[in-house]
Coordinates of C-alpha atoms in Angstrom, one line a residue:
M1 CA -110.1 8.9 -8.7
T2 CA -112.9 9.2 -7.5
I3 CA -114.4 12.5 -7.4
S4 CA -116.0 14.2 -4.8
P5 CA -120.4 13.9 -4.7
A6 CA -121.7 17.1 -4.1
H7 CA -120.2 18.4 -7.5
H8 CA -122.2 15.5 -9.1
S9 CA -124.6 17.6 -11.2
T10 CA -126.6 15.0 -12.9
F11 CA -127.6 11.6 -10.6
N12 CA -126.5 9.5 -13.5
D13 CA -122.6 10.7 -12.6
L14 CA -122.4 8.8 -9.5
A15 CA -120.4 5.3 -9.3
T16 CA -120.2 4.7 -6.3
L17 CA -122.9 4.1 -3.8
D18 CA -121.1 6.2 -1.3
Q19 CA -121.5 9.1 -3.4
L20 CA -125.4 7.9 -4.4
F21 CA -125.6 9.3 0.1
A22 CA -123.5 11.8 -0.2
W23 CA -125.4 13.9 -3.7
R24 CA -128.8 12.7 -1.5
V25 CA -128.2 14.4 1.9
H26 CA -126.8 17.4 -0.7
Q27 CA -130.1 17.1 -2.4
S28 CA -132.8 17.3 0.0
P29 CA -130.9 17.4 3.2
Q30 CA -133.9 18.6 6.0
S31 CA -136.7 15.8 4.0
E32 CA -137.9 13.4 6.0
A33 CA -135.5 10.1 5.1
Y34 CA -136.1 7.4 8.5
R35 CA -139.3 7.3 10.2
Q36 CA -138.3 4.5 12.9
F37 CA -140.8 2.9 15.8
D38 CA -139.1 4.0 19.6
V39 CA -140.3 1.7 22.0
A40 CA -138.9 4.3 25.0
S41 CA -141.3 6.8 23.8
G42 CA -144.2 5.1 22.1
N43 CA -143.7 7.1 19.2
W44 CA -142.7 7.5 15.2
I45 CA -139.2 8.8 15.4
S46 CA -138.7 10.7 12.2
Y47 CA -135.0 11.2 10.6
T48 CA -133.8 13.8 7.9
W49 CA -131.7 12.9 5.5
S50 CA -129.1 15.5 7.1
Q51 CA -129.6 13.8 11.1
I52 CA -128.3 10.3 9.0
A53 CA -125.4 11.6 6.7
T54 CA -124.0 13.1 10.6
R55 CA -124.9 9.7 12.4
V56 CA -122.6 8.1 10.0
A57 CA -119.6 10.2 10.0
Q58 CA -120.1 9.3 13.9
W59 CA -119.3 6.0 12.8
G60 CA -117.0 6.3 10.3
Q61 CA -115.0 8.5 12.7
A62 CA -114.8 5.5 15.5
I63 CA -114.4 2.9 12.2
D64 CA -110.7 5.2 11.3
S65 CA -109.7 4.0 14.8
L66 CA -109.6 0.9 14.2
H67 CA -107.1 1.0 10.8
L68 CA -108.4 -1.0 8.9
A69 CA -106.7 -2.5 5.4
H70 CA -109.6 -1.3 2.1
G71 CA -112.0 -4.0 1.7
D72 CA -111.9 -5.6 5.1
R73 CA -115.4 -6.8 6.4
I74 CA -117.9 -5.4 8.5
A75 CA -120.6 -8.3 9.6
V76 CA -124.0 -6.7 10.8
L77 CA -126.4 -8.3 11.9
L78 CA -129.7 -6.0 12.6
P79 CA -132.8 -5.6 11.8
N80 CA -133.6 -3.3 9.6
S81 CA -133.5 0.4 11.8
V82 CA -131.5 3.6 11.2
N83 CA -128.5 1.4 13.1
A84 CA -128.5 -0.6 10.4
V85 CA -127.9 2.4 7.4
C86 CA -125.3 4.3 8.9
V87 CA -123.6 1.4 9.4
D88 CA -123.9 0.0 6.3
Q89 CA -123.4 3.5 5.2
A90 CA -120.2 3.6 7.0
A91 CA -118.6 1.4 6.4
L92 CA -119.0 2.0 2.5
S93 CA -117.9 5.6 2.5
R94 CA -114.2 3.9 4.4
A95 CA -114.1 1.3 1.3
L96 CA -115.5 -1.5 4.1
V97 CA -117.8 -4.2 2.6
P98 CA -120.6 -4.8 4.8
V99 CA -121.8 -8.2 5.1
P100 CA -125.4 -8.5 5.9
M101 CA -127.0 -11.1 8.1
H102 CA -130.5 -12.2 8.7
A103 CA -131.3 -11.1 12.6
L104 CA -132.8 -14.9 12.6
D105 CA -130.8 -17.3 10.8
N106 CA -129.7 -19.7 14.0
P107 CA -126.5 -19.2 15.0
V108 CA -124.3 -21.8 13.1
S109 CA -125.1 -20.1 9.9
I110 CA -124.7 -17.0 11.3
G111 CA -121.5 -18.3 12.5
Y112 CA -120.2 -19.4 9.3
I113 CA -120.9 -16.9 7.3
I114 CA -118.7 -14.9 9.8
N115 CA -116.3 -17.2 9.3
D116 CA -116.4 -17.5 5.4
S117 CA -115.6 -13.6 5.3
L118 CA -113.1 -13.1 7.7
A119 CA -114.8 -10.2 8.6
S120 CA -113.1 -7.7 11.6
I121 CA -115.6 -6.7 12.9
V122 CA -119.8 -7.6 14.0
V123 CA -122.6 -5.7 14.8
L124 CA -125.7 -6.7 16.5
T125 CA -128.0 -6.0 18.4
T126 CA -127.3 -8.2 21.4
Y127 CA -124.9 -9.5 24.0
Q128 CA -126.8 -12.2 24.5
Q129 CA -126.6 -12.2 21.2
W130 CA -123.1 -12.5 21.0
L131 CA -123.2 -15.2 24.0
S132 CA -125.3 -17.2 21.4
L133 CA -123.1 -17.1 18.6
V134 CA -120.8 -18.1 21.4
S135 CA -121.8 -21.2 21.8
N136 CA -122.1 -22.9 18.9
C137 CA -119.5 -21.4 16.7
D138 CA -115.9 -21.4 16.3
E139 CA -112.9 -19.8 17.7
M140 CA -113.4 -16.5 15.3
Q141 CA -110.3 -14.9 16.1
H142 CA -109.7 -12.6 12.8
L143 CA -112.3 -10.3 15.0
K144 CA -111.5 -7.5 16.2
L145 CA -114.7 -5.9 17.9
V146 CA -117.9 -6.2 19.4
I147 CA -121.2 -3.8 18.8
L148 CA -123.5 -4.4 20.0
A149 CA -127.1 -1.6 19.0
E150 CA -129.4 -2.4 21.3
D151 CA -127.2 -3.6 24.4
P152 CA -127.2 -0.2 26.8
D153 CA -126.9 -2.3 29.9
F154 CA -124.4 -4.0 29.3
H155 CA -120.7 -3.5 30.4
A156 CA -117.3 -4.0 28.3
D157 CA -116.0 -6.0 31.6
A158 CA -118.8 -8.5 31.9
T159 CA -116.6 -10.6 28.6
P160 CA -116.2 -14.2 29.3
D161 CA -113.0 -14.1 27.4
A162 CA -110.4 -11.7 28.2
S163 CA -108.3 -13.6 24.3
G164 CA -111.7 -12.7 22.6
P165 CA -112.7 -9.3 20.8
R166 CA -114.0 -6.2 22.5
V167 CA -117.5 -6.1 23.2
L168 CA -118.8 -3.1 23.2
T169 CA -121.5 -1.6 23.0
M170 CA -122.8 1.1 20.5
Q171 CA -122.7 3.9 22.7
Q172 CA -119.6 3.1 24.8
W173 CA -117.9 3.1 21.1
L174 CA -118.7 6.2 19.5
A175 CA -117.7 7.9 23.2
E176 CA -114.5 6.7 22.9
T177 CA -114.0 7.3 19.3
A178 CA -115.6 11.0 19.9
S179 CA -112.0 12.6 22.1
D180 CA -109.8 14.8 20.3
A181 CA -106.8 11.9 21.2
A182 CA -108.6 9.7 19.7
I183 CA -109.7 11.5 16.0
A184 CA -106.0 13.0 16.1
A185 CA -105.1 9.1 15.9
A186 CA -107.9 7.6 13.5
A187 CA -107.2 11.0 10.8
T188 CA -103.2 10.4 11.0
T189 CA -104.4 6.9 8.9
G190 CA -106.6 7.8 5.8
F191 CA -108.3 5.6 3.5
T192 CA -108.7 5.7 -0.3
P193 CA -112.3 5.5 -1.3
A194 CA -114.3 2.7 -3.2
T195 CA -114.6 2.6 -6.6
E196 CA -117.0 1.4 -8.8
D197 CA -114.7 -2.0 -9.3
D198 CA -114.4 -2.5 -5.6
L199 CA -117.0 -4.3 -2.9
A200 CA -120.2 -3.0 -2.4
A201 CA -121.0 -5.9 -0.5
I202 CA -120.9 -9.9 0.1
V203 CA -124.0 -11.6 0.9
Y204 CA -124.5 -15.0 1.6
T205 CA -127.1 -17.2 -0.5
S206 CA -130.1 -18.3 1.9
G207 CA -129.2 -22.0 0.7
T208 CA -131.7 -24.1 0.1
T209 CA -128.9 -27.0 0.4
G210 CA -125.2 -26.9 1.2
K211 CA -123.4 -24.1 2.9
P212 CA -124.4 -20.5 1.8
K213 CA -122.4 -18.5 0.0
G214 CA -121.3 -14.7 -0.4
V215 CA -122.0 -13.3 -3.6
M216 CA -119.9 -10.7 -4.8
L217 CA -121.5 -7.1 -5.4
T218 CA -119.7 -4.3 -6.9
H219 CA -120.4 -0.6 -6.6
R220 CA -121.1 -1.0 -10.8
N221 CA -123.5 -3.2 -10.0
I222 CA -126.4 -2.2 -8.0
M223 CA -125.9 1.2 -8.9
S224 CA -126.2 -0.6 -12.4
N225 CA -129.7 -2.0 -10.8
I226 CA -130.6 0.7 -9.5
K227 CA -130.3 3.3 -12.6
A228 CA -132.0 0.8 -15.2
V229 CA -135.2 -0.1 -12.1
L230 CA -135.6 3.4 -11.7
K231 CA -136.1 3.6 -15.6
R232 CA -139.3 1.6 -14.9
V233 CA -140.5 2.4 -11.7
D234 CA -141.6 6.7 -10.4
A235 CA -140.2 6.2 -7.3
G236 CA -140.1 10.2 -6.0
S237 CA -139.0 12.2 -3.4
S238 CA -143.4 12.4 -2.4
D239 CA -143.2 8.3 -1.3
V240 CA -143.5 6.5 1.7
F241 CA -142.0 3.0 1.1
L242 CA -142.8 0.3 4.4
S243 CA -140.1 -1.9 4.7
F244 CA -139.5 -4.9 6.4
L245 CA -138.3 -7.7 4.4
P246 CA -134.8 -8.2 5.8
L247 CA -132.3 -6.5 4.7
S248 CA -129.6 -9.6 4.3
H249 CA -132.2 -10.3 0.8
T250 CA -131.1 -8.0 -2.4
F251 CA -134.1 -7.5 -2.9
E252 CA -134.7 -5.4 -0.2
R253 CA -131.3 -3.8 -0.2
T254 CA -131.4 -2.2 -3.4
I255 CA -135.2 -1.9 -4.3
G256 CA -136.2 -1.2 -0.4
Y257 CA -132.8 0.9 0.4
Y258 CA -130.7 1.8 -2.0
L259 CA -133.0 3.1 -4.9
P260 CA -135.8 4.8 -1.8
I261 CA -132.0 7.8 -1.6
A262 CA -132.0 7.7 -5.4
A263 CA -135.8 8.7 -5.7
G264 CA -135.7 11.4 -2.0
S265 CA -138.4 8.8 -1.3
C266 CA -139.5 8.3 2.4
V267 CA -138.6 3.8 4.1
A268 CA -140.5 3.6 6.8
Y269 CA -139.5 0.7 9.5
T270 CA -142.1 -1.9 10.3
R271 CA -142.0 -2.8 14.3
S272 CA -142.3 -6.0 13.4
V273 CA -144.1 -8.5 11.0
A274 CA -146.0 -9.8 13.4
L275 CA -147.6 -5.9 13.7
L276 CA -146.9 -5.2 9.6
A277 CA -150.7 -5.2 9.1
E278 CA -151.3 -2.9 11.8
D279 CA -148.1 -0.4 11.1
L280 CA -149.3 -0.5 6.8
K281 CA -152.6 1.0 8.5
I282 CA -150.5 3.5 10.3
V283 CA -147.5 4.5 8.0
R284 CA -149.8 4.6 5.4
P285 CA -147.3 3.5 2.1
T286 CA -147.1 4.6 -1.4
V287 CA -144.9 2.2 -2.1
L288 CA -144.4 -1.6 -0.6
V289 CA -142.1 -3.7 -1.5
S290 CA -143.0 -8.0 -1.0
V291 CA -142.4 -11.2 -1.3
P292 CA -145.9 -13.3 -2.3
R293 CA -145.8 -14.9 1.6
I294 CA -147.1 -12.0 2.0
Y295 CA -149.8 -11.5 -0.3
E296 CA -150.7 -14.6 1.1
R297 CA -151.2 -14.6 4.3
F298 CA -153.4 -11.0 3.3
Y299 CA -155.1 -13.7 0.8
T300 CA -155.1 -16.0 3.0
K301 CA -157.4 -13.6 6.3
L302 CA -158.8 -12.4 3.4
Q303 CA -160.3 -15.7 2.9
E304 CA -160.6 -16.9 6.3
K305 CA -163.0 -13.3 6.7
L306 CA -165.2 -13.9 4.2
A307 CA -166.2 -18.1 5.0
S308 CA -167.6 -16.3 8.3
S309 CA -169.6 -14.0 6.0
G310 CA -173.2 -14.6 4.7
Q311 CA -174.0 -15.6 1.2
F312 CA -174.2 -11.6 0.1
T313 CA -171.0 -10.9 1.0
Q314 CA -169.4 -13.7 -0.5
K315 CA -171.1 -12.8 -4.3
L316 CA -170.5 -9.6 -3.9
F317 CA -167.2 -9.9 -3.3
A318 CA -166.8 -12.9 -5.0
L319 CA -168.3 -9.9 -7.9
A320 CA -165.9 -7.3 -7.3
Q321 CA -163.0 -10.1 -8.4
D322 CA -164.4 -10.8 -11.1
V323 CA -165.4 -8.0 -12.8
G324 CA -162.0 -6.1 -12.1
W325 CA -160.2 -8.6 -13.1
R326 CA -161.6 -8.3 -16.4
R327 CA -161.5 -4.4 -16.0
F328 CA -158.0 -5.4 -15.9
C329 CA -157.3 -7.8 -18.4
R330 CA -159.0 -5.0 -20.9
A331 CA -157.1 -2.3 -19.7
Q332 CA -154.1 -4.2 -19.9
K333 CA -154.7 -5.9 -23.2
L334 CA -153.5 -8.8 -21.9
P335 CA -153.8 -12.3 -24.7
E336 CA -157.4 -13.5 -22.2
A337 CA -159.4 -10.0 -22.1
S338 CA -163.1 -9.6 -23.3
Q339 CA -165.2 -7.2 -24.8
A340 CA -167.7 -9.8 -23.7
H341 CA -169.3 -7.9 -20.1
A342 CA -167.8 -4.7 -20.8
F343 CA -170.6 -2.1 -20.7
T344 CA -172.2 -3.9 -17.2
D345 CA -169.1 -4.2 -15.9
A346 CA -168.4 -0.1 -16.4
L347 CA -171.9 0.5 -14.1
L348 CA -171.2 -2.4 -11.5
W349 CA -167.5 -1.4 -10.6
P350 CA -167.7 2.1 -9.1
I351 CA -170.7 0.3 -6.8
L352 CA -168.6 -2.8 -5.6
D353 CA -165.2 -0.3 -5.8
R354 CA -166.8 1.3 -2.7
L355 CA -169.0 -1.5 -1.5
V356 CA -166.0 -3.7 -1.8
A357 CA -162.9 -2.5 -3.3
R358 CA -161.5 0.2 -1.0
N359 CA -162.4 -1.6 2.3
V360 CA -159.7 -4.4 1.9
L361 CA -157.2 -1.8 -0.1
A362 CA -157.5 0.3 2.7
Q363 CA -156.4 -2.6 5.1
L364 CA -152.8 -2.6 2.8
G365 CA -153.4 2.0 3.7
G366 CA -154.8 2.9 1.5
R367 CA -153.1 5.0 -0.5
L368 CA -150.6 2.3 -2.2
R369 CA -149.1 4.3 -5.8
T370 CA -146.9 1.2 -6.2
A371 CA -146.8 -3.0 -4.3
V372 CA -143.8 -5.3 -5.9
T373 CA -143.4 -8.6 -5.1
G374 CA -140.9 -11.0 -6.4
G375 CA -137.5 -13.0 -5.3
A376 CA -140.7 -16.0 -5.7
P377 CA -143.5 -16.8 -7.8
M378 CA -147.1 -15.5 -6.9
S379 CA -150.0 -17.9 -7.0
Q380 CA -152.1 -17.2 -9.9
S381 CA -155.8 -17.4 -7.5
V382 CA -153.6 -14.3 -5.2
S383 CA -152.4 -12.5 -7.8
R384 CA -155.5 -12.2 -10.2
C385 CA -157.3 -11.7 -6.1
F386 CA -155.5 -7.7 -6.0
L387 CA -155.6 -7.0 -9.6
G388 CA -159.2 -7.8 -9.7
L389 CA -160.4 -5.2 -7.0
G390 CA -157.5 -2.5 -7.8
L391 CA -154.4 -2.7 -6.2
P392 CA -151.3 -1.4 -8.3
L393 CA -149.4 -4.9 -8.3
I394 CA -146.4 -5.2 -10.0
Q395 CA -144.0 -8.9 -10.5
G396 CA -140.5 -9.1 -11.1
Y397 CA -138.0 -11.2 -11.3
G398 CA -134.1 -12.0 -10.3
M399 CA -130.9 -13.7 -7.9
T400 CA -129.2 -12.4 -5.7
E401 CA -126.0 -13.2 -8.7
S402 CA -128.1 -10.1 -10.5
S403 CA -128.2 -7.7 -8.2
P404 CA -130.9 -8.6 -8.4
V405 CA -134.0 -6.8 -11.0
V406 CA -133.5 -9.0 -13.8
A407 CA -136.6 -8.6 -15.4
A408 CA -140.1 -6.6 -14.7
N409 CA -144.3 -5.6 -14.8
I410 CA -144.4 -1.9 -14.4
L411 CA -148.3 -0.7 -14.2
D412 CA -149.2 0.4 -17.6
D413 CA -147.7 -2.4 -19.4
N414 CA -148.8 -5.3 -16.6
W415 CA -148.9 -9.3 -18.0
P416 CA -149.4 -11.2 -14.2
A417 CA -149.0 -15.1 -16.1
T418 CA -145.4 -13.3 -16.7
V419 CA -142.6 -11.5 -15.0
G420 CA -142.8 -8.5 -17.6
R421 CA -139.0 -8.0 -19.3
A422 CA -135.7 -7.2 -19.2
L423 CA -134.5 -4.4 -17.7
D424 CA -133.0 -1.7 -19.9
G425 CA -129.1 -3.0 -19.9
V426 CA -129.9 -6.3 -19.2
E427 CA -129.8 -8.6 -21.7
V428 CA -131.8 -12.0 -22.1
R429 CA -131.3 -15.5 -23.7
I430 CA -132.8 -19.1 -23.3
G431 CA -130.0 -22.0 -23.2
D432 CA -129.8 -25.2 -23.2
N433 CA -132.4 -27.0 -21.4
S434 CA -134.3 -23.8 -21.5
E435 CA -132.4 -21.8 -19.4
L436 CA -132.8 -18.5 -18.6
Q437 CA -129.8 -16.7 -19.1
V438 CA -128.7 -13.5 -17.8
R439 CA -126.0 -11.1 -19.3
A440 CA -125.5 -6.8 -17.4
A441 CA -123.3 -4.8 -16.0
S442 CA -124.9 -6.0 -12.8
V443 CA -123.7 -9.6 -13.1
M444 CA -122.0 -9.9 -9.6
K445 CA -118.3 -10.4 -9.6
G446 CA -118.0 -13.9 -8.3
Y447 CA -118.5 -15.7 -5.4
W448 CA -116.0 -14.7 -2.1
N449 CA -113.2 -17.8 -2.8
R450 CA -114.5 -19.5 -4.1
P451 CA -113.4 -19.8 -7.7
D452 CA -115.0 -22.7 -9.0
D453 CA -118.7 -22.0 -8.1
T454 CA -118.3 -18.5 -9.7
R455 CA -116.9 -20.7 -13.5
N456 CA -120.4 -23.1 -12.3
A457 CA -122.5 -20.1 -12.6
M458 CA -121.6 -18.9 -16.4
T459 CA -121.4 -19.9 -19.4
A460 CA -118.5 -21.0 -21.1
D461 CA -119.1 -16.9 -22.8
G462 CA -120.2 -15.8 -20.1
W463 CA -123.6 -15.4 -18.9
L464 CA -125.0 -15.7 -15.4
R465 CA -126.9 -19.0 -15.2
T466 CA -130.3 -18.5 -13.0
G467 CA -131.1 -22.0 -13.2
D468 CA -134.8 -21.6 -14.3
Q469 CA -136.4 -22.7 -16.7
A470 CA -138.0 -19.2 -19.1
V471 CA -140.4 -18.9 -22.1
M472 CA -140.6 -15.7 -24.1
E473 CA -144.2 -14.2 -25.0
Q474 CA -143.8 -11.5 -26.8
G475 CA -140.9 -9.9 -25.4
H476 CA -142.2 -11.0 -21.5
I477 CA -140.5 -13.8 -20.3
R478 CA -142.6 -16.3 -17.8
I479 CA -140.6 -18.6 -15.8
S480 CA -142.1 -22.4 -16.6
G481 CA -140.3 -23.6 -13.8
R482 CA -136.8 -24.5 -11.9
I483 CA -134.6 -27.0 -13.8
K484 CA -133.3 -28.6 -10.7
E485 CA -136.6 -28.6 -8.7
I486 CA -137.7 -30.5 -11.4
M487 CA -139.2 -34.1 -9.8
V488 CA -139.2 -37.0 -12.1
T489 CA -141.1 -39.6 -10.5
S490 CA -140.7 -43.7 -11.0
T491 CA -142.9 -43.6 -13.5
G492 CA -140.9 -41.2 -15.9
E493 CA -143.4 -38.2 -15.6
K494 CA -141.4 -34.9 -15.0
I495 CA -143.5 -32.3 -12.2
A496 CA -142.7 -29.0 -11.1
P497 CA -142.5 -28.8 -6.9
A498 CA -143.1 -25.5 -7.0
D499 CA -146.5 -25.1 -8.5
L500 CA -148.3 -27.6 -6.7
E501 CA -147.1 -26.2 -3.9
L502 CA -149.0 -23.0 -4.7
A503 CA -151.6 -24.2 -6.0
I504 CA -152.4 -26.6 -2.4
M505 CA -151.4 -23.4 0.0
A506 CA -153.8 -21.3 -2.4
D507 CA -155.8 -23.1 -0.1
A508 CA -156.6 -20.9 3.7
L509 CA -156.2 -24.4 6.1
F510 CA -151.9 -24.8 4.7
D511 CA -149.9 -23.2 5.9
Q512 CA -146.6 -24.2 4.6
A513 CA -146.7 -27.4 1.8
M514 CA -143.9 -29.5 -0.1
V515 CA -144.4 -32.1 -2.7
V516 CA -142.1 -35.8 -2.4
G517 CA -142.1 -37.7 -5.2
E518 CA -138.5 -38.0 -6.8
N519 CA -138.1 -41.6 -8.0
R520 CA -141.5 -41.8 -6.8
P521 CA -144.3 -44.6 -8.1
F522 CA -147.1 -41.1 -6.5
I523 CA -146.8 -37.9 -5.8
S524 CA -147.5 -37.4 -2.1
A525 CA -148.2 -34.1 0.4
Y526 CA -146.3 -33.0 3.3
L527 CA -148.7 -30.2 5.1
V528 CA -148.2 -27.6 8.1
L529 CA -151.9 -26.8 8.5
N530 CA -152.9 -23.4 9.8
H531 CA -153.3 -23.7 14.2
K532 CA -157.8 -21.7 13.8
L533 CA -158.5 -24.0 10.5
W534 CA -157.4 -27.0 11.4
L535 CA -159.5 -26.8 14.8
E536 CA -162.9 -25.8 13.2
L537 CA -162.3 -28.6 10.8
A538 CA -162.4 -31.2 12.9
T539 CA -165.3 -29.0 15.1
Q540 CA -167.5 -29.5 11.6
M541 CA -165.3 -34.2 11.1
Q542 CA -166.7 -34.2 15.2
V543 CA -162.7 -35.6 16.1
N544 CA -160.8 -34.1 19.1
A545 CA -158.0 -31.6 17.4
S546 CA -156.1 -31.7 21.2
D547 CA -155.3 -35.6 20.2
P548 CA -151.9 -35.7 18.4
H549 CA -153.0 -38.5 16.8
T550 CA -155.8 -37.5 15.3
L551 CA -154.0 -34.9 13.2
N552 CA -153.0 -37.6 10.8
S553 CA -156.0 -40.5 11.9
E554 CA -156.9 -41.8 8.2
T555 CA -159.7 -40.1 8.8
V556 CA -158.3 -37.0 8.6
R557 CA -156.3 -37.3 5.5
K558 CA -158.3 -38.6 3.5
Q559 CA -160.6 -35.4 4.5
V560 CA -157.7 -33.6 3.5
L561 CA -157.3 -34.6 1.0
K562 CA -159.6 -34.1 -1.1
R563 CA -158.9 -30.9 -0.7
V564 CA -155.6 -31.1 -1.6
Q565 CA -157.3 -32.4 -5.1
E566 CA -159.5 -30.2 -5.2
A567 CA -156.6 -27.5 -4.8
T568 CA -154.7 -29.3 -7.8
K569 CA -157.4 -30.9 -9.7
S570 CA -155.9 -28.6 -13.6
F571 CA -152.4 -30.3 -13.7
P572 CA -152.1 -33.6 -15.6
H573 CA -153.4 -36.9 -12.7
Y574 CA -150.5 -37.8 -12.8
A575 CA -148.5 -34.3 -10.7
V576 CA -152.5 -34.4 -8.6
P577 CA -150.7 -36.2 -4.9
R578 CA -152.6 -39.2 -3.8
A579 CA -151.5 -39.4 -0.2
V580 CA -150.6 -36.6 2.8
W581 CA -148.9 -36.5 6.0
L582 CA -150.1 -33.4 8.5
T583 CA -148.7 -31.7 11.4
L584 CA -148.5 -28.3 13.2
D585 CA -145.8 -27.4 13.6
P586 CA -143.8 -24.6 11.5
W587 CA -141.1 -24.7 8.9
T588 CA -139.3 -22.0 10.9
V589 CA -135.8 -20.0 9.9
E590 CA -135.0 -20.6 13.5
N591 CA -135.2 -24.4 13.0
S592 CA -133.2 -24.5 9.8
L593 CA -136.9 -25.8 7.9
I594 CA -136.5 -23.3 6.0
T595 CA -134.9 -20.2 4.3
P596 CA -134.8 -16.7 5.0
T597 CA -136.3 -15.6 2.0
L598 CA -139.3 -18.6 3.1
K599 CA -138.0 -21.1 0.8
L600 CA -138.0 -24.9 1.4
K601 CA -134.6 -26.3 2.6
R602 CA -135.5 -28.9 0.8
T603 CA -133.1 -31.9 1.7
A604 CA -133.5 -31.3 5.7
L605 CA -137.1 -31.0 5.5
H606 CA -136.6 -34.8 3.6
A607 CA -134.5 -35.7 6.5
R608 CA -136.8 -34.6 9.3
L609 CA -139.3 -35.9 7.4
S610 CA -137.5 -39.5 6.3
A611 CA -139.1 -41.1 8.1
Q612 CA -143.2 -39.8 7.4
I613 CA -142.4 -40.4 3.6
D614 CA -141.5 -43.7 4.0
A615 CA -144.6 -45.1 5.8
I616 CA -146.1 -43.3 2.9
Y617 CA -144.5 -45.0 0.6
Q618 CA -143.9 -48.1 2.2
R619 CA -148.5 -47.5 3.0

């Protein structure tokens, strides 16, 4: 039996996400909940918890008119926004199951998710989005309704197929279901509130190979993770989160959406990733939740700016980074900490902080208390730079199947070479083949309609297989590689490609990198070059950058290979690439070569580059 959320006296009593939201509204109805940019007025608009609750109630009332069954699915294809929050909360309040999708995913993948989840409703942005889905996907007969959240010019009679689902704008639908008669008709159905064992989401994994799998996460899974994370991360009503990772990503969903509800923090939605640098300065967040790629992009821009500066500026920056890193190591009592230079570092730092560090951190808003990174490994050169300059950067580890956080560093116990200690209530162990395995209340119910995959994801005694290799060091977890992504060359050497790729991309010339070597005699690298830096390199080499044949000429390849080998010189000789292939065309979600979380789709890339790969090894 579900207790009314407003009657709960403490946060720890809450069992479901809809109770969490109602509790927050009851706790601080007039506090700022969300902030987003309104294109029409050109202003940032704020919403209180009370205003959001009113919107959620309107959506819930409209959903009632459809007489959906307990546990029916609502597919959500919206950018991060107040609308996305209201749809999600309205669904949860009716014991329905949100199926979040990435707005930049390709139509075939989106259509597959809608069909596989048997969604009754799909909420998307525009009619053009819907037409793209219809033209790329099989008929979706189970769909009852398509709602267009941001297409006021659409008219219902424009629907081309009368036999398909109804297509309405959000305004039309809410107006249609707001009449007294509609409310009375909907009220006759009623609904059973969600319990902690009901599904709170089906989140489809990105699928670096094969079709994406729907991870079934219950209210208990997500609530237990929120409670455990809040014991590690200090967040409260004075905090402002800046949200830009897609809400289809469980990392953002739990840490950037549900956790701020629990903490009473405000979430500001960035206008776009392209405008992230500008929005950081406008919003000035206190908490930033991100994947490493965003920090790497800032680092790349920083390196580009330094490259065009004078020697004095470059040396001053290097000194600030070195002094700051030594101070950080000493403060955290890291294994590499040394008392050498401690006195001079203490004298130098106030000057270096004022001249260098503060200027860099100002680019991130200037008041970050916590910058969280997860979802992929962080390059050591990037973390060393930002930590040295004083950014409170903490790395965590998790996966969709664990709701997602398994372990995390904290500000006063921050060992960046590791992903921190396991959260309270989360058990970890090292299994066969050095695999990190997890047991916790946050571990998924299973994969949607995939019983075999569910069984394969768990050990015989009920631990989640992460697929990651790890070692335990002084209570911290160090991820050492990905079991399935270990390459074995034809000479028998084992190499983790992700580590090599991170090292290569520490050079700002390379925007993306994939290394190949499975059953091959040596390692080769396939690289997407930064367009601006390629033009500079071409000028230095006195070659014609506009000639498409120049990029993979022997002269250019040799020059680029030198940089790759310099970036990977710390690796064993057999892991250092011996050949490269270059392109300026980025690998994107739209061309199905990376996942929405920016991971390489290696199978797709191997297929796309098969001719180039064969040519390199034939040579």
